[in-house]
Coordinates of C-alpha atoms and ligand atoms in Angstrom, one line a residue:
M12 CA -137.2 11.0 -52.4
V13 CA -137.7 14.0 -54.8
A14 CA -134.5 15.6 -53.5
L15 CA -132.5 12.4 -54.1
K16 CA -133.8 12.2 -57.7
H17 CA -132.8 15.8 -58.2
R18 CA -129.3 15.0 -57.0
N19 CA -129.0 12.0 -59.3
L20 CA -130.1 14.0 -62.2
K21 CA -127.5 16.7 -61.3
L22 CA -124.7 14.1 -61.0
F23 CA -125.8 12.5 -64.3
T24 CA -125.6 15.9 -66.1
I25 CA -122.2 16.6 -64.7
A26 CA -120.9 13.1 -65.7
L27 CA -122.3 13.6 -69.2
A28 CA -120.6 17.0 -69.5
L29 CA -117.3 15.6 -68.4
F30 CA -117.7 12.7 -70.8
A31 CA -118.3 15.1 -73.7
I32 CA -115.3 17.2 -72.8
T33 CA -113.1 14.2 -72.6
I34 CA -114.2 13.0 -76.0
M35 CA -113.6 16.5 -77.4
S36 CA -110.2 16.9 -75.9
F37 CA -109.2 13.5 -77.2
L38 CA -110.3 14.4 -80.7
L39 CA -108.5 17.7 -80.5
N40 CA -105.3 16.2 -79.2
Y41 CA -105.4 13.6 -81.9
T42 CA -104.2 16.3 -84.3
Q43 CA -101.0 16.8 -82.3
N44 CA -97.7 16.6 -84.2
S45 CA -99.3 16.0 -87.5
G46 CA -99.6 19.6 -88.3
L47 CA -102.7 18.4 -90.2
V48 CA -106.2 19.3 -89.2
L49 CA -108.0 16.1 -88.9
W50 CA -110.9 17.4 -86.9
N51 CA -111.8 21.0 -86.6
P52 CA -114.9 21.5 -84.5
E53 CA -115.5 25.0 -85.7
K54 CA -116.0 23.6 -89.1
Y55 CA -118.7 21.1 -88.1
F56 CA -120.6 22.7 -85.3
R57 CA -122.6 25.8 -85.3
F58 CA -122.4 26.3 -81.6
S59 CA -118.9 28.0 -81.7
G60 CA -118.8 30.7 -79.1
P61 CA -118.4 30.0 -75.4
F62 CA -118.3 26.2 -75.6
I63 CA -115.6 26.0 -78.2
R64 CA -113.7 28.7 -76.5
F65 CA -113.8 26.7 -73.3
I66 CA -112.6 23.6 -75.1
T67 CA -109.8 25.4 -76.9
S68 CA -108.8 27.4 -73.8
V69 CA -107.9 24.2 -71.9
R70 CA -105.6 23.3 -74.8
R71 CA -102.3 24.7 -75.8
P72 CA -102.0 27.5 -78.4
C73 CA -100.7 25.1 -81.1
S74 CA -100.7 21.4 -81.9
C75 CA -97.0 20.6 -81.4
E76 CA -95.8 18.8 -78.3
T77 CA -94.8 22.1 -76.8
C78 CA -95.6 25.6 -78.1
V79 CA -93.2 28.5 -78.0
S80 CA -95.9 31.0 -77.2
E81 CA -97.1 29.1 -74.1
T82 CA -96.6 31.2 -71.0
E83 CA -96.6 30.5 -67.2
I84 CA -93.8 28.0 -67.6
S85 CA -90.9 30.3 -67.0
Q86 CA -91.0 33.7 -65.2
W87 CA -87.9 34.7 -67.1
F88 CA -89.6 34.1 -70.4
D89 CA -92.9 35.7 -69.4
E90 CA -91.0 38.9 -68.4
R91 CA -89.5 39.1 -71.9
F92 CA -91.9 37.6 -74.4
N93 CA -94.7 40.0 -75.4
Y94 CA -96.9 38.6 -78.1
T95 CA -98.6 41.9 -78.7
F96 CA -95.5 43.2 -80.5
S97 CA -95.7 42.4 -84.2
P98 CA -92.4 41.6 -86.0
L99 CA -93.4 43.1 -89.3
L100 CA -94.0 46.6 -90.6
T101 CA -97.2 46.3 -92.6
K102 CA -99.9 48.6 -94.0
Q103 CA -102.0 47.9 -90.9
N104 CA -99.0 48.2 -88.5
N105 CA -97.1 51.1 -90.2
V106 CA -96.4 53.4 -87.3
V107 CA -92.9 53.7 -85.8
S108 CA -93.2 55.0 -82.3
E109 CA -91.5 58.2 -81.3
N110 CA -89.4 56.4 -78.8
T111 CA -88.2 53.8 -81.2
Y112 CA -87.5 56.4 -83.9
T113 CA -85.2 58.5 -81.6
W114 CA -83.1 55.3 -80.9
W115 CA -83.2 53.8 -84.3
M116 CA -82.1 57.1 -86.0
K117 CA -78.8 57.0 -84.1
L118 CA -77.9 53.4 -85.0
Q119 CA -76.1 54.3 -88.2
G120 CA -76.0 58.0 -87.7
E121 CA -78.1 59.0 -90.7
K122 CA -77.4 62.7 -91.4
K123 CA -80.4 64.0 -93.4
P124 CA -83.1 61.4 -93.2
M125 CA -86.3 61.6 -95.3
D126 CA -89.5 61.8 -93.2
I127 CA -90.0 58.2 -91.9
N128 CA -93.8 58.2 -92.5
Q129 CA -93.4 59.3 -96.0
A130 CA -90.7 56.7 -96.7
I131 CA -93.0 54.0 -95.3
E132 CA -95.9 55.3 -97.4
E133 CA -93.9 55.2 -100.5
M134 CA -92.5 51.8 -99.8
F135 CA -96.0 50.4 -99.5
K136 CA -96.9 51.8 -102.9
V137 CA -94.3 49.3 -104.3
I138 CA -94.6 46.3 -102.0
P139 CA -97.9 44.9 -100.6
G140 CA -97.2 45.2 -96.9
D141 CA -99.6 42.4 -95.9
N142 CA -99.1 40.2 -93.0
N143 CA -99.7 36.6 -93.7
L144 CA -97.4 35.2 -91.0
L145 CA -99.2 35.9 -87.8
N146 CA -102.2 33.8 -87.5
P147 CA -101.8 31.7 -84.4
N148 CA -103.9 28.5 -84.7
P149 CA -104.4 25.8 -82.1
Y150 CA -104.5 23.2 -84.9
R151 CA -101.2 24.2 -86.4
C152 CA -97.7 23.0 -85.6
R153 CA -95.4 25.3 -87.5
T154 CA -91.8 24.1 -87.2
C155 CA -88.9 26.5 -87.9
A156 CA -85.2 26.1 -88.4
V157 CA -83.2 29.3 -87.8
V158 CA -79.9 28.7 -89.6
G159 CA -77.0 30.9 -88.4
N160 CA -73.8 31.1 -90.3
S161 CA -71.3 29.5 -87.9
G162 CA -68.5 27.3 -89.1
N163 CA -69.9 24.6 -86.7
L164 CA -72.2 23.6 -89.6
K165 CA -69.2 22.2 -91.5
G166 CA -69.4 18.4 -91.6
S167 CA -72.6 18.4 -89.5
D168 CA -74.8 16.6 -92.1
Y169 CA -77.7 18.7 -90.8
G170 CA -79.0 19.4 -94.3
P171 CA -82.0 17.0 -94.4
D172 CA -82.9 17.9 -90.8
I173 CA -83.0 21.6 -91.6
D174 CA -85.0 21.1 -94.8
S175 CA -87.6 19.1 -92.9
H176 CA -88.9 22.2 -91.1
N177 CA -91.9 24.2 -92.4
F178 CA -89.9 27.4 -92.3
V179 CA -86.2 27.7 -92.9
L180 CA -84.8 31.1 -91.9
R181 CA -81.4 32.1 -93.1
M182 CA -79.5 35.4 -92.9
N183 CA -77.1 37.8 -94.6
H184 CA -74.7 36.3 -97.1
A185 CA -75.5 32.6 -96.3
P186 CA -75.1 30.4 -99.4
T187 CA -76.6 27.0 -99.7
A188 CA -75.2 25.9 -103.1
R189 CA -72.2 23.5 -102.5
F190 CA -73.1 23.2 -98.7
E191 CA -76.5 21.4 -99.0
K192 CA -75.3 18.4 -97.1
D193 CA -74.6 20.5 -94.0
V194 CA -77.0 23.4 -94.3
G195 CA -79.8 22.1 -96.5
N196 CA -81.2 23.7 -99.6
K197 CA -84.6 25.0 -98.5
T198 CA -85.1 28.6 -97.6
T199 CA -88.4 30.2 -96.8
H200 CA -87.2 33.5 -95.3
H201 CA -83.9 35.3 -95.7
F202 CA -83.0 38.1 -93.4
V203 CA -80.9 40.9 -94.9
Y204 CA -80.1 44.5 -94.8
P205 CA -79.1 46.4 -98.0
E206 CA -75.4 46.0 -97.4
S207 CA -75.7 42.2 -96.8
M208 CA -78.1 41.5 -99.7
R209 CA -77.5 38.5 -101.9
D210 CA -79.4 36.9 -104.8
L211 CA -82.4 34.9 -103.5
R212 CA -84.2 32.1 -105.2
D213 CA -87.7 32.8 -106.7
N214 CA -89.9 31.6 -103.9
V215 CA -87.9 32.9 -100.9
S216 CA -89.3 35.7 -98.8
M217 CA -86.8 38.5 -98.3
V218 CA -87.1 40.0 -94.8
L219 CA -85.5 43.4 -94.9
I220 CA -84.1 44.6 -91.6
P221 CA -84.0 48.4 -91.9
F222 CA -81.4 50.2 -89.8
K223 CA -82.1 53.6 -91.4
T224 CA -84.6 55.5 -93.5
L225 CA -82.4 55.1 -96.5
D226 CA -82.9 51.3 -96.3
L227 CA -86.7 51.8 -96.9
Q228 CA -85.9 54.1 -99.8
W229 CA -83.4 51.5 -101.2
I230 CA -86.2 48.9 -101.4
V231 CA -88.2 51.2 -103.6
S232 CA -85.2 52.1 -105.7
A233 CA -84.0 48.5 -106.1
L234 CA -87.4 47.5 -107.4
T235 CA -87.8 50.5 -109.7
T236 CA -85.3 53.1 -110.8
G237 CA -82.2 51.6 -109.3
T238 CA -80.7 55.0 -108.3
I239 CA -79.3 54.0 -104.9
N240 CA -76.0 52.1 -105.2
F241 CA -74.4 53.2 -102.0
T242 CA -75.3 53.8 -98.3
Y243 CA -72.2 53.6 -96.1
A244 CA -71.1 50.8 -98.3
P245 CA -72.0 49.7 -101.9
V246 CA -75.5 48.1 -102.2
P247 CA -77.1 46.4 -105.1
R248 CA -78.9 48.8 -107.5
K249 CA -81.4 46.2 -108.5
I250 CA -82.7 43.1 -106.8
K251 CA -84.4 40.1 -108.4
V252 CA -87.1 39.5 -105.7
T253 CA -90.8 39.4 -106.4
K254 CA -92.5 42.4 -104.7
D255 CA -95.0 40.1 -103.0
Q256 CA -92.1 38.2 -101.3
I257 CA -90.7 41.2 -99.5
L258 CA -91.3 41.6 -95.8
V259 CA -90.0 44.4 -93.6
Y260 CA -88.8 44.0 -90.1
H261 CA -90.5 46.4 -87.7
P262 CA -88.2 48.9 -86.0
D263 CA -90.5 48.8 -82.9
F264 CA -89.9 45.0 -82.8
M265 CA -86.2 45.7 -82.9
K266 CA -86.5 48.1 -80.0
Y267 CA -88.6 45.6 -78.1
I268 CA -85.8 43.1 -78.4
Y269 CA -83.2 45.7 -77.4
D270 CA -85.2 46.8 -74.3
K271 CA -86.9 43.6 -73.1
W272 CA -84.5 40.9 -74.1
L273 CA -81.1 42.6 -74.4
F274 CA -81.5 45.1 -71.6
H275 CA -79.5 47.5 -73.8
H276 CA -76.4 45.2 -74.1
G277 CA -74.5 46.1 -77.2
R278 CA -75.4 49.0 -79.5
Y279 CA -78.1 47.1 -81.2
P280 CA -79.3 43.5 -81.7
S281 CA -77.5 41.2 -84.2
T282 CA -79.2 39.7 -87.2
G283 CA -78.9 36.3 -85.3
I284 CA -80.9 37.4 -82.3
L285 CA -83.3 39.4 -84.4
S286 CA -84.1 36.2 -86.3
V287 CA -84.4 34.0 -83.2
I288 CA -86.9 36.3 -81.4
F289 CA -88.7 36.8 -84.8
A290 CA -89.1 33.0 -84.9
L291 CA -90.4 32.9 -81.3
H292 CA -93.3 35.1 -82.4
V293 CA -94.0 33.4 -85.7
C294 CA -93.3 29.7 -85.1
D295 CA -94.7 27.0 -82.8
Q296 CA -91.4 25.1 -82.6
V297 CA -88.0 26.6 -83.0
D298 CA -84.7 24.8 -83.8
L299 CA -81.4 26.6 -84.1
Y300 CA -78.5 25.5 -86.3
G301 CA -75.2 27.2 -87.0
F302 CA -75.1 29.3 -83.8
G303 CA -72.0 29.6 -81.6
A304 CA -68.4 28.7 -82.2
D305 CA -67.0 25.6 -83.9
S306 CA -65.4 22.8 -81.9
K307 CA -62.1 24.6 -81.9
G308 CA -63.6 27.8 -80.5
N309 CA -63.5 29.6 -83.8
W310 CA -66.1 32.2 -84.9
H311 CA -66.2 32.1 -88.6
H312 CA -68.7 31.5 -91.4
Y313 CA -69.3 28.0 -92.7
W314 CA -68.4 29.0 -96.2
E315 CA -65.0 30.5 -95.3
N316 CA -62.0 28.3 -95.4
N317 CA -59.6 30.1 -93.1
P318 CA -61.3 30.3 -89.7
S319 CA -59.8 33.4 -88.2
A320 CA -61.2 33.6 -84.7
G321 CA -63.6 36.4 -84.0
A322 CA -64.6 37.1 -87.6
F323 CA -68.2 37.8 -86.9
R324 CA -68.4 37.8 -83.1
Q325 CA -66.4 40.8 -82.2
T326 CA -68.1 43.3 -84.4
G327 CA -68.1 45.9 -81.7
V328 CA -71.8 46.8 -82.1
H329 CA -73.3 43.5 -80.7
D330 CA -72.9 41.9 -77.3
G331 CA -72.3 38.3 -78.5
D332 CA -71.9 36.9 -75.0
F333 CA -75.2 38.3 -73.7
E334 CA -77.1 37.2 -76.8
A335 CA -75.6 33.7 -76.4
E336 CA -76.8 33.7 -72.8
I337 CA -80.4 34.5 -74.0
I338 CA -80.1 31.5 -76.4
G339 CA -78.8 29.4 -73.5
N340 CA -81.7 30.4 -71.3
L341 CA -84.3 29.7 -74.0
T342 CA -82.7 26.3 -74.4
S343 CA -82.8 25.5 -70.7
I344 CA -86.5 26.2 -70.5
N345 CA -87.1 24.1 -73.7
K346 CA -88.4 27.0 -75.8
I347 CA -85.8 26.3 -78.5
K348 CA -83.4 23.5 -79.3
V349 CA -79.9 24.3 -80.3
Y350 CA -78.1 21.8 -82.7
G351 CA -74.4 22.5 -82.2
G352 CA -71.4 21.2 -84.1
R353 CA -70.8 17.5 -84.3
Ligands
NAG18 C1 -96.7 44.3 -74.1 O1 -96.6 45.4 -75.0 C2 -97.7 46.3 -75.0 C3 -97.3 47.4 -76.0 O2 -97.2 46.8 -77.3 C4 -97.9 46.9 -73.7 O3 -99.0 47.7 -73.7 C5 -98.1 45.8 -72.6 O4 -98.1 46.3 -71.4 C6 -96.9 44.8 -72.7 N1 -97.2 43.6 -71.8 C7 -96.3 43.3 -70.9 C8 -96.7 42.1 -70.1 O5 -95.2 43.8 -70.7
NAG19 C1 -82.6 19.6 -102.1 O1 -82.1 18.4 -101.4 C2 -82.9 17.3 -101.6 C3 -82.3 16.2 -100.8 O2 -81.9 16.7 -99.5 C4 -83.0 16.9 -103.0 O3 -83.9 15.8 -103.2 C5 -83.5 18.1 -103.9 O4 -83.4 17.8 -105.2 C6 -82.6 19.3 -103.6 N1 -83.2 20.5 -104.3 C7 -82.5 21.4 -104.9 C8 -83.2 22.5 -105.5 O5 -81.2 21.4 -104.8
NAG20 C1 -88.7 26.7 -104.2 O1 -88.5 26.5 -105.6 C2 -87.6 25.4 -105.8 C3 -87.3 25.3 -107.3 O2 -88.1 26.2 -108.1 C4 -88.1 24.1 -105.2 O3 -87.2 23.1 -105.4 C5 -88.3 24.3 -103.7 O4 -88.9 23.2 -103.2 C6 -89.2 25.5 -103.5 N1 -89.2 25.8 -102.1 C7 -90.3 26.1 -101.4 C8 -90.2 26.4 -100.0 O5 -91.4 26.2 -102.0
NAG21 C1 -72.8 54.7 -107.9 O1 -73.3 55.4 -109.1 C2 -72.5 56.6 -109.4 C3 -73.3 57.3 -110.5 O2 -73.8 56.4 -111.4 C4 -71.1 56.2 -109.7 O3 -70.4 57.3 -110.0 C5 -70.5 55.4 -108.5 O4 -69.2 54.9 -108.9 C6 -71.4 54.3 -108.1 N1 -70.9 53.7 -106.9 C7 -70.8 52.4 -106.7 C8 -70.3 52.0 -105.3 O5 -71.0 51.6 -107.5
NAG22 C1 -80.5 33.7 -67.8 O1 -81.2 33.1 -66.8 C2 -80.6 33.4 -65.5 C3 -81.3 32.5 -64.5 O2 -82.7 32.8 -64.5 C4 -80.6 34.9 -65.2 O3 -80.0 35.1 -64.0 C5 -79.9 35.6 -66.3 O4 -80.0 37.0 -66.1 C6 -80.5 35.2 -67.7 N1 -79.7 35.8 -68.7 C7 -80.2 36.6 -69.6 C8 -79.3 37.2 -70.7 O5 -81.4 37.0 -69.7

């Protein structure tokens, strides 16, 4: 009799626990897709710690329908994606590894480089070097549009779709003025290197991709004295970007992409693939626009009128086919969506 009572009590406790967990999960999942935090248990309950950790661990790492950083879905992805690599060079993450440095130094054959650590130190005297991008949050659904420069954007009417994302990432010379209908008019992050720098709107974050030590010195110069006007090509003496809006791509992250994703195909990764993998690490949902050839098989920029095939594909330093295959694989496992020409 006593034993039976004990068992009933045990069953009751288990049922109660399951009920509580179901209610919790329901409330947590209720925030899906909205990107809005309707109910954040950490805010209302003091018993954070193990219980909340258990509840959140059975959930996905973000509140979108699918999250880019979810693992154990594709072995191919898990072998490549390594969340511990941080895309940005910051004050807290300011060391370029020896291994990366040896490789990176050869990319553009810099003859007499300044000491890299000194260059980084001087750069962070001018720009803040904080990292406000990487704060994964199970209650967040951060959508990103990575906008490439392909001519397949022409006549696509993707503008409003692109602008509806939380982040809109663009690269190099990409203009939006006059092309809003097809490419949108919102930009949150613009990837450039000194030789591809263009004027940016006030509230756009410039993401500098450095390929040599001089590029780090150029940032300092372009914000202060304006002494550097030439690298291997002319570069702007001055830039009109707020210091707080400047982010710097980490050379170690570039090397990670070259090693783990590209398996050393090409001499170094293109701005396109650097932006896509960056987005995988920073966003919860990633949509690609303006990647690939146009419907006639031409590889030109959307702002150019005479599509001469191969304009930006056969640059000699990047392996466009291999990079396209990576994008194809990411698409087939639903990590990204590619919006092609139409
Ligand atoms: C991820 O990168 C770190 C170094 O940043 C390394 O220690 C770790 O082993 C890597 N993880 C995998 C699964 O490759
Ligand atoms: C951007 O486009 C939207 C419509 O797509 C329009 O309402 C808005 O005024 C545009 N903004 C700028 C700065 O062009
Ligand atoms: C940036 O500023 C422009 C005009 O100042 C505004 O139309 C646009 O919505 C802003 N974009 C973002 C992402 O804040
Ligand atoms: C850079 O500046 C130097 C000295 O002011 C000048 O002689 C040179 O023509 C400039 N180069 C470019 C590419 O503007
Ligand atoms: C794409 O996926 C296929 C099948 O898993 C694999 O054989 C191939 O190596 C992958 N390509 C790249 C570039 O990773």
